[in-house]
mmCIF file of C-alpha atoms in Angstrom:
data_model
loop_
_atom_site.group_PDB
_atom_site.id
_atom_site.type_symbol
_atom_site.label_atom_id
_atom_site.label_comp_id
_atom_site.label_asym_id
_atom_site.label_seq_id
_atom_site.Cartn_x
_atom_site.Cartn_y
_atom_site.Cartn_z
ATOM 1 C CA UNK C 1 0.000 0.000 0.000
ATOM 2 C CA UNK C 2 1.233 3.498 -0.851
ATOM 3 C CA UNK C 3 0.374 6.031 1.873
ATOM 4 C CA UNK C 4 0.728 9.771 2.383
ATOM 5 C CA UNK C 5 0.786 10.893 6.027
ATOM 6 C CA UNK C 6 0.336 14.606 6.822
ATOM 7 C CA UNK C 7 1.286 15.637 10.366
ATOM 8 C CA UNK C 8 2.002 19.038 11.873
ATOM 9 C CA UNK C 9 5.352 18.129 13.399
ATOM 10 C CA UNK C 10 7.831 15.290 13.745
ATOM 11 C CA UNK C 11 10.758 14.499 16.030
ATOM 12 C CA UNK C 12 12.928 16.725 13.829
ATOM 13 C CA UNK C 13 11.118 19.814 15.130
ATOM 14 C CA UNK C 14 12.509 19.227 18.614
ATOM 15 C CA UNK C 15 9.187 18.340 20.255
ATOM 16 C CA UNK C 16 9.249 14.708 21.349
ATOM 17 C CA UNK C 17 5.816 14.169 22.818
ATOM 18 C CA UNK C 18 3.604 11.107 22.784
ATOM 19 C CA UNK C 19 1.910 11.916 19.479
ATOM 20 C CA UNK C 20 5.208 12.419 17.669
ATOM 21 C CA UNK C 21 6.608 9.207 19.145
ATOM 22 C CA UNK C 22 3.484 7.213 18.267
ATOM 23 C CA UNK C 23 3.531 8.567 14.715
ATOM 24 C CA UNK C 24 7.158 7.496 14.274
ATOM 25 C CA UNK C 25 6.563 4.024 15.752
ATOM 26 C CA UNK C 26 3.556 3.515 13.470
ATOM 27 C CA UNK C 27 5.365 4.721 10.342
ATOM 28 C CA UNK C 28 8.339 2.451 11.037
ATOM 29 C CA UNK C 29 5.998 -0.473 11.667
ATOM 30 C CA UNK C 30 4.079 0.042 8.423
ATOM 31 C CA UNK C 31 7.327 0.268 6.450
ATOM 32 C CA UNK C 32 8.531 -2.958 8.093
ATOM 33 C CA UNK C 33 5.319 -4.617 6.882
ATOM 34 C CA UNK C 34 6.104 -3.711 3.281
ATOM 35 C CA UNK C 35 4.130 -0.502 2.802
ATOM 36 C CA UNK C 36 5.597 2.627 1.217
ATOM 37 C CA UNK C 37 4.791 6.013 2.658
ATOM 38 C CA UNK C 38 5.612 9.695 2.591
ATOM 39 C CA UNK C 39 5.245 12.001 5.585
ATOM 40 C CA UNK C 40 4.373 15.648 4.911
ATOM 41 C CA UNK C 41 5.158 18.084 7.704
ATOM 42 C CA UNK C 42 6.091 21.693 8.425
ATOM 43 C CA UNK C 43 9.452 23.247 7.465
ATOM 44 C CA UNK C 44 12.557 21.666 8.974
ATOM 45 C CA UNK C 45 14.532 23.838 11.432
ATOM 46 C CA UNK C 46 17.598 23.768 9.161
ATOM 47 C CA UNK C 47 15.632 24.581 5.993
ATOM 48 C CA UNK C 48 15.960 21.254 4.183
ATOM 49 C CA UNK C 49 13.017 20.240 2.000
ATOM 50 C CA UNK C 50 13.506 16.457 1.966
ATOM 51 C CA UNK C 51 14.931 13.986 4.432
ATOM 52 C CA UNK C 52 14.526 10.772 6.357
ATOM 53 C CA UNK C 53 13.610 10.272 9.995
ATOM 54 C CA UNK C 54 13.156 7.472 12.495
ATOM 55 C CA UNK C 55 15.427 5.221 14.509
ATOM 56 C CA UNK C 56 16.859 3.773 11.287
ATOM 57 C CA UNK C 57 16.356 6.873 9.127
ATOM 58 C CA UNK C 58 13.854 4.859 7.083
ATOM 59 C CA UNK C 59 10.876 7.254 7.046
ATOM 60 C CA UNK C 60 10.856 9.545 3.976
ATOM 61 C CA UNK C 61 9.736 13.067 4.880
ATOM 62 C CA UNK C 62 8.878 16.121 2.807
ATOM 63 C CA UNK C 63 9.082 19.433 4.694
ATOM 64 C CA UNK C 64 6.435 21.751 3.263
ATOM 65 C CA UNK C 65 6.589 25.568 3.326
ATOM 66 C CA UNK C 66 5.155 28.000 4.242
ATOM 67 C CA UNK C 67 4.244 26.964 7.750
ATOM 68 C CA UNK C 68 5.278 26.493 11.358
ATOM 69 C CA UNK C 69 5.109 23.411 13.565
ATOM 70 C CA UNK C 70 3.625 25.547 16.361
ATOM 71 C CA UNK C 71 0.155 25.787 14.812
ATOM 72 C CA UNK C 72 -1.922 24.909 11.769
ATOM 73 C CA UNK C 73 -2.043 27.450 8.951
ATOM 74 C CA UNK C 74 -4.215 27.562 5.858
ATOM 75 C CA UNK C 75 -1.198 28.316 3.665
ATOM 76 C CA UNK C 76 0.543 25.141 4.865
ATOM 77 C CA UNK C 77 -2.550 23.019 4.277
ATOM 78 C CA UNK C 78 -2.881 24.457 0.766
ATOM 79 C CA UNK C 79 0.767 23.727 -0.013
ATOM 80 C CA UNK C 80 0.390 20.163 1.295
ATOM 81 C CA UNK C 81 -2.636 19.563 -0.902
ATOM 82 C CA UNK C 82 -0.769 20.797 -3.978
ATOM 83 C CA UNK C 83 2.120 18.455 -3.133
ATOM 84 C CA UNK C 84 -0.229 15.490 -2.693
ATOM 85 C CA UNK C 85 -2.135 16.256 -5.904
ATOM 86 C CA UNK C 86 1.088 16.561 -7.912
ATOM 87 C CA UNK C 87 2.524 13.317 -6.587
ATOM 88 C CA UNK C 88 -0.814 11.492 -6.850
ATOM 89 C CA UNK C 89 -1.074 12.319 -10.553
ATOM 90 C CA UNK C 90 2.436 10.995 -11.179
ATOM 91 C CA UNK C 91 2.236 7.913 -8.929
ATOM 92 C CA UNK C 92 -1.150 7.435 -7.216
ATOM 93 C CA UNK C 93 -1.413 6.995 -3.468
ATOM 94 C CA UNK C 94 -3.720 4.304 -2.095
ATOM 95 C CA UNK C 95 -4.762 6.195 1.013
ATOM 96 C CA UNK C 96 -4.277 9.361 3.056
ATOM 97 C CA UNK C 97 -3.568 8.814 6.766
ATOM 98 C CA UNK C 98 -3.861 12.075 8.705
ATOM 99 C CA UNK C 99 -2.224 12.388 12.113
ATOM 100 C CA UNK C 100 -4.799 14.487 13.967
ATOM 101 C CA UNK C 101 -5.565 17.672 11.971
ATOM 102 C CA UNK C 102 -2.610 17.200 9.627
ATOM 103 C CA UNK C 103 -4.923 17.143 6.585
ATOM 104 C CA UNK C 104 -7.917 18.934 8.100
ATOM 105 C CA UNK C 105 -7.807 21.952 5.808
ATOM 106 C CA UNK C 106 -8.082 19.948 2.591
ATOM 107 C CA UNK C 107 -9.822 16.648 3.390
ATOM 108 C CA UNK C 108 -12.891 17.535 1.259
ATOM 109 C CA UNK C 109 -10.608 18.311 -1.693
ATOM 110 C CA UNK C 110 -8.769 15.013 -1.298
ATOM 111 C CA UNK C 111 -12.051 13.130 -1.481
ATOM 112 C CA UNK C 112 -13.781 15.229 -4.148
ATOM 113 C CA UNK C 113 -10.872 15.852 -6.523
ATOM 114 C CA UNK C 114 -8.451 12.983 -5.910
ATOM 115 C CA UNK C 115 -10.983 10.338 -4.814
ATOM 116 C CA UNK C 116 -8.472 9.246 -2.186
ATOM 117 C CA UNK C 117 -9.719 7.331 0.891
ATOM 118 C CA UNK C 118 -8.988 9.037 4.210
ATOM 119 C CA UNK C 119 -8.272 7.711 7.701
ATOM 120 C CA UNK C 120 -7.662 10.080 10.627
ATOM 121 C CA UNK C 121 -5.812 9.188 13.845
ATOM 122 C CA UNK C 122 -7.096 11.187 16.814
ATOM 123 C CA UNK C 123 -5.135 11.696 20.042
ATOM 124 C CA UNK C 124 -7.514 14.113 21.794
ATOM 125 C CA UNK C 125 -10.683 16.095 21.205
ATOM 126 C CA UNK C 126 -11.693 19.716 20.805
ATOM 127 C CA UNK C 127 -13.525 19.834 24.132
ATOM 128 C CA UNK C 128 -10.787 18.077 26.108
ATOM 129 C CA UNK C 129 -8.301 20.633 24.796
ATOM 130 C CA UNK C 130 -10.652 23.478 25.723
ATOM 131 C CA UNK C 131 -11.114 22.092 29.250
ATOM 132 C CA UNK C 132 -7.351 21.793 29.654
ATOM 133 C CA UNK C 133 -6.827 25.407 28.585
ATOM 134 C CA UNK C 134 -9.571 26.535 30.984
ATOM 135 C CA UNK C 135 -7.984 24.725 33.952
ATOM 136 C CA UNK C 136 -4.637 26.368 33.271
ATOM 137 C CA UNK C 137 -5.999 29.895 32.833
ATOM 138 C CA UNK C 138 -5.165 30.938 36.406
ATOM 139 C CA UNK C 139 -1.608 31.887 35.347
ATOM 140 C CA UNK C 140 -0.721 34.707 32.963
ATOM 141 C CA UNK C 141 0.701 32.286 30.398
ATOM 142 C CA UNK C 142 -2.286 29.986 30.823
ATOM 143 C CA UNK C 143 -4.751 32.841 30.324
ATOM 144 C CA UNK C 144 -2.946 33.867 27.142
ATOM 145 C CA UNK C 145 -3.085 30.299 25.821
ATOM 146 C CA UNK C 146 -6.813 30.081 26.614
ATOM 147 C CA UNK C 147 -7.577 33.336 24.785
ATOM 148 C CA UNK C 148 -5.529 32.232 21.795
ATOM 149 C CA UNK C 149 -7.309 28.863 21.750
ATOM 150 C CA UNK C 150 -10.765 30.467 22.026
ATOM 151 C CA UNK C 151 -10.020 32.637 19.006
ATOM 152 C CA UNK C 152 -9.239 29.582 16.874
ATOM 153 C CA UNK C 153 -11.816 27.212 18.346
ATOM 154 C CA UNK C 154 -14.844 28.163 16.141
ATOM 155 C CA UNK C 155 -12.706 27.985 12.999
ATOM 156 C CA UNK C 156 -11.326 24.550 13.851
ATOM 157 C CA UNK C 157 -14.767 23.276 14.887
ATOM 158 C CA UNK C 158 -16.268 24.348 11.551
ATOM 159 C CA UNK C 159 -13.408 22.702 9.661
ATOM 160 C CA UNK C 160 -13.937 19.416 11.506
ATOM 161 C CA UNK C 161 -17.711 19.569 10.936
ATOM 162 C CA UNK C 162 -17.112 20.069 7.232
ATOM 163 C CA UNK C 163 -14.463 17.351 6.996
ATOM 164 C CA UNK C 164 -16.112 14.661 9.151
ATOM 165 C CA UNK C 165 -18.358 13.195 6.401
ATOM 166 C CA UNK C 166 -15.306 12.836 4.145
ATOM 167 C CA UNK C 167 -13.374 10.615 6.565
ATOM 168 C CA UNK C 168 -13.727 6.895 5.859
ATOM 169 C CA UNK C 169 -12.587 5.816 9.308
ATOM 170 C CA UNK C 170 -11.360 7.297 12.577
ATOM 171 C CA UNK C 171 -8.714 5.695 14.785
ATOM 172 C CA UNK C 172 -8.672 6.960 18.377
ATOM 173 C CA UNK C 173 -6.298 6.067 21.194
ATOM 174 C CA UNK C 174 -8.886 5.498 23.952
ATOM 175 C CA UNK C 175 -12.582 4.876 24.536
ATOM 176 C CA UNK C 176 -12.912 8.213 26.350
ATOM 177 C CA UNK C 177 -11.695 10.089 23.280
ATOM 178 C CA UNK C 178 -13.950 7.999 21.028
ATOM 179 C CA UNK C 179 -17.007 9.019 23.063
ATOM 180 C CA UNK C 180 -15.966 12.684 23.036
ATOM 181 C CA UNK C 181 -15.485 12.612 19.271
ATOM 182 C CA UNK C 182 -18.860 10.985 18.698
ATOM 183 C CA UNK C 183 -20.565 13.649 20.812
ATOM 184 C CA UNK C 184 -18.727 16.511 19.128
ATOM 185 C CA UNK C 185 -19.184 15.460 15.505
ATOM 186 C CA UNK C 186 -21.949 12.864 15.579
ATOM 187 C CA UNK C 187 -19.747 10.170 14.048
ATOM 188 C CA UNK C 188 -21.349 6.695 13.892
ATOM 189 C CA UNK C 189 -19.687 4.159 16.190
ATOM 190 C CA UNK C 190 -19.003 1.801 13.268
ATOM 191 C CA UNK C 191 -16.644 4.401 11.769
ATOM 192 C CA UNK C 192 -14.507 4.694 14.914
ATOM 193 C CA UNK C 193 -11.991 2.130 16.162
ATOM 194 C CA UNK C 194 -10.044 2.367 19.416
ATOM 195 C CA UNK C 195 -6.397 1.388 18.941
ATOM 196 C CA UNK C 196 -4.285 2.186 22.029
ATOM 197 C CA UNK C 197 -0.784 3.563 21.717
ATOM 198 C CA UNK C 198 1.769 0.761 21.724
ATOM 199 C CA UNK C 199 5.420 0.353 22.703
ATOM 200 C CA UNK C 200 8.133 -2.245 22.185
ATOM 201 C CA UNK C 201 7.958 -4.589 25.207
ATOM 202 C CA UNK C 202 11.550 -5.655 24.574
ATOM 203 C CA UNK C 203 12.842 -2.091 24.904
ATOM 204 C CA UNK C 204 10.603 -1.349 27.877
ATOM 205 C CA UNK C 205 10.858 -4.328 30.228
ATOM 206 C CA UNK C 206 11.926 -5.173 33.765
ATOM 207 C CA UNK C 207 15.729 -5.050 33.717
ATOM 208 C CA UNK C 208 17.528 -5.772 37.024
ATOM 209 C CA UNK C 209 20.952 -5.081 35.507
ATOM 210 C CA UNK C 210 19.882 -1.669 34.187
ATOM 211 C CA UNK C 211 18.291 -0.942 37.563
ATOM 212 C CA UNK C 212 21.594 -1.558 39.332
ATOM 213 C CA UNK C 213 23.835 0.323 36.882
ATOM 214 C CA UNK C 214 21.483 3.316 36.538
ATOM 215 C CA UNK C 215 21.231 3.722 40.296
ATOM 216 C CA UNK C 216 25.004 3.408 40.610
ATOM 217 C CA UNK C 217 25.448 6.151 37.997
ATOM 218 C CA UNK C 218 23.023 8.361 39.920
ATOM 219 C CA UNK C 219 24.739 7.647 43.218
ATOM 220 C CA UNK C 220 21.536 6.179 44.643
ATOM 221 C CA UNK C 221 21.451 2.998 46.698
ATOM 222 C CA UNK C 222 19.144 0.104 45.847
ATOM 223 C CA UNK C 223 17.182 0.834 49.046
ATOM 224 C CA UNK C 224 16.450 4.475 48.174
ATOM 225 C CA UNK C 225 12.806 4.976 47.097
ATOM 226 C CA UNK C 226 12.855 6.481 43.596
ATOM 227 C CA UNK C 227 9.828 8.110 41.955
ATOM 228 C CA UNK C 228 9.817 8.970 38.254
ATOM 229 C CA UNK C 229 7.899 11.359 35.991
ATOM 230 C CA UNK C 230 8.528 11.597 32.238
ATOM 231 C CA UNK C 231 7.096 14.124 29.797
ATOM 232 C CA UNK C 232 7.066 17.664 28.480
ATOM 233 C CA UNK C 233 7.667 20.191 31.229
ATOM 234 C CA UNK C 234 4.370 22.035 30.921
ATOM 235 C CA UNK C 235 2.023 23.278 33.632
ATOM 236 C CA UNK C 236 -0.781 21.023 32.360
ATOM 237 C CA UNK C 237 1.307 17.875 32.963
ATOM 238 C CA UNK C 238 0.946 18.411 36.712
ATOM 239 C CA UNK C 239 4.527 17.695 37.735
ATOM 240 C CA UNK C 240 4.222 20.470 40.329
ATOM 241 C CA UNK C 241 1.626 18.275 42.068
ATOM 242 C CA UNK C 242 4.194 15.463 42.292
ATOM 243 C CA UNK C 243 6.781 17.819 43.803
ATOM 244 C CA UNK C 244 4.289 19.011 46.417
ATOM 245 C CA UNK C 245 3.511 15.385 47.295
ATOM 246 C CA UNK C 246 7.217 14.623 47.732
ATOM 247 C CA UNK C 247 7.594 17.627 50.009
ATOM 248 C CA UNK C 248 4.851 16.207 52.254
ATOM 249 C CA UNK C 249 6.409 12.729 52.227
ATOM 250 C CA UNK C 250 9.973 13.716 53.129
ATOM 251 C CA UNK C 251 9.465 13.711 56.926
ATOM 252 C CA UNK C 252 8.420 10.028 56.692
ATOM 253 C CA UNK C 253 10.761 9.070 53.828
ATOM 254 C CA UNK C 254 13.833 11.323 54.222
ATOM 255 C CA UNK C 255 15.815 9.594 51.430
ATOM 256 C CA UNK C 256 12.963 9.808 48.885
ATOM 257 C CA UNK C 257 14.014 10.928 45.389
ATOM 258 C CA UNK C 258 11.886 12.202 42.479
ATOM 259 C CA UNK C 259 13.297 12.548 38.973
ATOM 260 C CA UNK C 260 11.276 14.509 36.392
ATOM 261 C CA UNK C 261 12.690 13.634 32.965
ATOM 262 C CA UNK C 262 11.926 15.952 30.055
ATOM 263 C CA UNK C 263 12.177 19.501 28.772
ATOM 264 C CA UNK C 264 9.722 22.337 28.258
ATOM 265 C CA UNK C 265 8.637 25.883 28.964
ATOM 266 C CA UNK C 266 7.705 25.135 32.599
ATOM 267 C CA UNK C 267 11.227 24.064 33.624
ATOM 268 C CA UNK C 268 12.102 27.321 35.387
ATOM 269 C CA UNK C 269 8.947 27.256 37.514
ATOM 270 C CA UNK C 270 9.365 23.570 38.346
ATOM 271 C CA UNK C 271 12.980 24.185 39.349
ATOM 272 C CA UNK C 272 11.860 26.871 41.805
ATOM 273 C CA UNK C 273 9.262 24.545 43.334
ATOM 274 C CA UNK C 274 11.795 21.691 43.428
ATOM 275 C CA UNK C 275 14.244 23.874 45.367
ATOM 276 C CA UNK C 276 11.872 23.717 48.354
ATOM 277 C CA UNK C 277 12.556 19.973 48.685
ATOM 278 C CA UNK C 278 16.270 20.476 49.448
ATOM 279 C CA UNK C 279 17.680 18.073 46.858
ATOM 280 C CA UNK C 280 14.896 15.495 46.765
ATOM 281 C CA UNK C 281 13.744 16.494 43.260
ATOM 282 C CA UNK C 282 15.961 16.470 40.160
ATOM 283 C CA UNK C 283 15.192 17.642 36.612
ATOM 284 C CA UNK C 284 17.838 15.883 34.462
ATOM 285 C CA UNK C 285 16.486 17.080 31.090
ATOM 286 C CA UNK C 286 15.433 15.298 27.926
ATOM 287 C CA UNK C 287 16.033 11.553 27.520
ATOM 288 C CA UNK C 288 15.776 9.338 24.434
ATOM 289 C CA UNK C 289 13.569 6.243 24.375
ATOM 290 C CA UNK C 290 16.458 3.975 25.356
ATOM 291 C CA UNK C 291 17.417 6.326 28.176
ATOM 292 C CA UNK C 292 13.821 6.453 29.422
ATOM 293 C CA UNK C 293 13.834 2.643 29.511
ATOM 294 C CA UNK C 294 16.843 2.770 31.852
ATOM 295 C CA UNK C 295 15.199 5.407 34.043
ATOM 296 C CA UNK C 296 12.127 3.184 34.305
ATOM 297 C CA UNK C 297 14.254 0.165 35.210
ATOM 298 C CA UNK C 298 15.654 2.146 38.138
ATOM 299 C CA UNK C 299 12.293 3.488 39.360
ATOM 300 C CA UNK C 300 10.071 2.130 42.130
ATOM 301 C CA UNK C 301 6.924 4.066 41.152
ATOM 302 C CA UNK C 302 5.930 6.006 38.030
ATOM 303 C CA UNK C 303 3.818 9.147 38.494
ATOM 304 C CA UNK C 304 1.514 10.764 35.918
ATOM 305 C CA UNK C 305 -0.289 13.558 37.830
ATOM 306 C CA UNK C 306 -1.592 15.197 34.650
ATOM 307 C CA UNK C 307 -4.035 18.106 34.781
ATOM 308 C CA UNK C 308 -5.347 17.517 31.274
ATOM 309 C CA UNK C 309 -7.774 15.015 29.769
ATOM 310 C CA UNK C 310 -5.116 12.895 28.100
ATOM 311 C CA UNK C 311 -5.854 10.576 25.184
ATOM 312 C CA UNK C 312 -3.572 7.755 26.333
ATOM 313 C CA UNK C 313 -0.109 8.925 27.449
ATOM 314 C CA UNK C 314 2.623 6.840 25.872
ATOM 315 C CA UNK C 315 4.747 7.259 28.994
ATOM 316 C CA UNK C 316 2.175 5.303 31.021
ATOM 317 C CA UNK C 317 2.305 2.453 28.511
ATOM 318 C CA UNK C 318 6.122 2.505 28.667
ATOM 319 C CA UNK C 319 6.051 2.325 32.469
ATOM 320 C CA UNK C 320 3.570 -0.553 32.437
ATOM 321 C CA UNK C 321 5.677 -2.482 29.933
ATOM 322 C CA UNK C 322 8.721 -1.883 32.140
ATOM 323 C CA UNK C 323 6.896 -3.404 35.094
ATOM 324 C CA UNK C 324 6.793 -0.198 37.147
ATOM 325 C CA UNK C 325 3.731 0.516 39.332
ATOM 326 C CA UNK C 326 1.823 3.534 37.990
ATOM 327 C CA UNK C 327 -0.035 6.232 39.911
ATOM 328 C CA UNK C 328 -1.933 8.495 37.520
ATOM 329 C CA UNK C 329 -4.738 11.028 37.381
ATOM 330 C CA UNK C 330 -8.163 9.567 36.718
ATOM 331 C CA UNK C 331 -8.658 11.527 33.518
ATOM 332 C CA UNK C 332 -9.287 11.073 29.813
ATOM 333 C CA UNK C 333 -8.198 7.733 28.409
ATOM 334 C CA UNK C 334 -5.850 6.822 31.271
ATOM 335 C CA UNK C 335 -8.349 4.370 32.860
ATOM 336 C CA UNK C 336 -8.292 2.428 29.565
ATOM 337 C CA UNK C 337 -4.794 1.269 30.518
ATOM 338 C CA UNK C 338 -4.656 1.708 34.283
ATOM 339 C CA UNK C 339 -7.173 -0.642 35.868
ATOM 340 C CA UNK C 340 -7.562 0.742 39.400
ATOM 341 C CA UNK C 341 -5.999 -1.570 41.968
ATOM 342 C CA UNK C 342 -4.936 -4.161 39.395
ATOM 343 C CA UNK C 343 -2.510 -2.578 36.895
ATOM 344 C CA UNK C 344 -2.014 0.707 38.729
ATOM 345 C CA UNK C 345 -3.586 3.326 40.974
ATOM 346 C CA UNK C 346 -5.758 6.300 39.987
ATOM 347 C CA UNK C 347 -6.127 9.560 41.915
ATOM 348 C CA UNK C 348 -8.352 12.627 41.445
ATOM 349 C CA UNK C 349 -6.834 15.183 39.103
ATOM 350 C CA UNK C 350 -4.839 17.846 40.951
ATOM 351 C CA UNK C 351 -5.214 16.307 44.428
ATOM 352 C CA UNK C 352 -1.905 16.587 46.273
ATOM 353 C CA UNK C 353 -3.406 14.819 49.287
ATOM 354 C CA UNK C 354 -4.621 11.793 47.287
ATOM 355 C CA UNK C 355 -1.329 11.498 45.419
ATOM 356 C CA UNK C 356 0.634 11.737 48.677
ATOM 357 C CA UNK C 357 -1.453 9.041 50.361
ATOM 358 C CA UNK C 358 -1.242 6.693 47.369
ATOM 359 C CA UNK C 359 2.531 7.053 47.052
ATOM 360 C CA UNK C 360 2.869 6.349 50.781
ATOM 361 C CA UNK C 361 0.666 3.258 50.473
ATOM 362 C CA UNK C 362 2.802 1.811 47.691
ATOM 363 C CA UNK C 363 6.104 2.677 49.344
ATOM 364 C CA UNK C 364 4.994 0.787 52.448
ATOM 365 C CA UNK C 365 3.612 -2.258 50.604
ATOM 366 C CA UNK C 366 6.172 -4.071 48.448
ATOM 367 C CA UNK C 367 3.738 -6.915 47.735
ATOM 368 C CA UNK C 368 1.194 -4.510 46.267
ATOM 369 C CA UNK C 369 3.903 -2.866 44.158
ATOM 370 C CA UNK C 370 4.956 -6.267 42.807
ATOM 371 C CA UNK C 371 1.366 -7.289 42.066
ATOM 372 C CA UNK C 372 0.632 -4.059 40.187
ATOM 373 C CA UNK C 373 3.901 -4.340 38.264
ATOM 374 C CA UNK C 374 3.225 -7.910 37.105
ATOM 375 C CA UNK C 375 -0.327 -7.158 35.976
ATOM 376 C CA UNK C 376 0.785 -3.970 34.225
ATOM 377 C CA UNK C 377 3.513 -5.799 32.321
ATOM 378 C CA UNK C 378 1.079 -8.540 31.255
ATOM 379 C CA UNK C 379 -1.445 -5.958 30.017
ATOM 380 C CA UNK C 380 1.202 -4.028 28.101
ATOM 381 C CA UNK C 381 2.524 -7.136 26.355
ATOM 382 C CA UNK C 382 -0.929 -8.462 25.444
ATOM 383 C CA UNK C 383 -2.799 -5.279 24.555
ATOM 384 C CA UNK C 384 -0.476 -2.273 24.429
ATOM 385 C CA UNK C 385 2.416 -3.501 22.307
ATOM 386 C CA UNK C 386 3.863 -1.837 19.233
ATOM 387 C CA UNK C 387 3.082 -4.871 17.077
ATOM 388 C CA UNK C 388 -0.561 -4.889 18.167
ATOM 389 C CA UNK C 389 -0.924 -1.174 17.383
ATOM 390 C CA UNK C 390 0.658 -1.489 13.938
ATOM 391 C CA UNK C 391 -1.281 -4.635 12.989
ATOM 392 C CA UNK C 392 -4.615 -3.180 14.118
ATOM 393 C CA UNK C 393 -3.979 0.061 12.232
ATOM 394 C CA UNK C 394 -2.914 -1.843 9.126
ATOM 395 C CA UNK C 395 -6.186 -3.796 9.271
ATOM 396 C CA UNK C 396 -8.193 -0.544 9.258
ATOM 397 C CA UNK C 397 -6.160 0.905 6.394
ATOM 398 C CA UNK C 398 -6.605 -2.244 4.334
ATOM 399 C CA UNK C 399 -10.352 -2.292 4.969
ATOM 400 C CA UNK C 400 -10.854 1.230 3.566
ATOM 401 C CA UNK C 401 -8.314 1.042 0.760
ATOM 402 C CA UNK C 402 -9.595 2.172 -2.628
ATOM 403 C CA UNK C 403 -12.091 4.894 -3.598
ATOM 404 C CA UNK C 404 -15.416 4.792 -1.797
ATOM 405 C CA UNK C 405 -18.584 6.584 -2.880
ATOM 406 C CA UNK C 406 -19.368 9.915 -1.262
#
């Protein structure tokens, strides 16, 4: 199958979030299964127009101007459509696979003029994004982001309403997002399939040797309780809640350590909050997938205290595959993966008290930690693996391949 995949940004743009990682894993998996594809994205930071990306540099990418990875622009959508139309005439594509709103601005044209089937992968919803912006509006930066989002919201909503009938099938990462999308656009359930984000269970796995060496490198004993957060350093990720919980726990667990791995605009604020813990919280910066696997091997508990309605955070799936007990906010699609009391623990969003109590419970109960870790690993291998995600997506693409009547 010959695919074209529009997406707003890739790893090359310096933002390495869950959506970008999932898109790369999926593209590599489809190529490994014999499909050919071309990714269309916004201009590369160094100005190149063509390149390859991925762990093996196997994903062909075309960087389309004018545009910016920071937001969708009509001019970029128009340029992408012209690129697709030109290439389709010379060597027809079998299907367009849009990562989120990557092709939103021209989906009707793709169907009407090129007669190209369309599948859209959705990682969130319009209302979940709006709720997240509203929750963060208490800060000056958060208020600015809310106002900016409100200005664009009606335009994006109208574009989705116009494009929805042209989409052959929707792939969403969780049941919560599927329900939101059905409410927002009235999409029939038979046109939506839930395919959770998947990871490589061989990369992310329990690794006693890595646990020992990573802790030795950090200068941390095997007995020291180590908590881990991984993600973009943004206010909405809730890492400040984790720091506040650690501050409350230190009198009872004086050697407790929290590492928050990642980079982002909220680093300076988090560093100030972390300073109140007198060395118990460390922000080591960005880590690659392999490095994250080693961090997870060293960790006792993984924390995801997000303040947003997440689709299905890839970091949670990575932690589960690594056999690390997870404590996460009960929000969005997280309960799809974290089965309360069996594969992890869920706490109310933003509750420092609940997070503190749950961390304390797990730190004091090694049997419970082991039970959660085993069940999480089993779930990740059976249902949240990279191979399962790629195979399930391939099945959807194959089922809609070829022109379908409007």
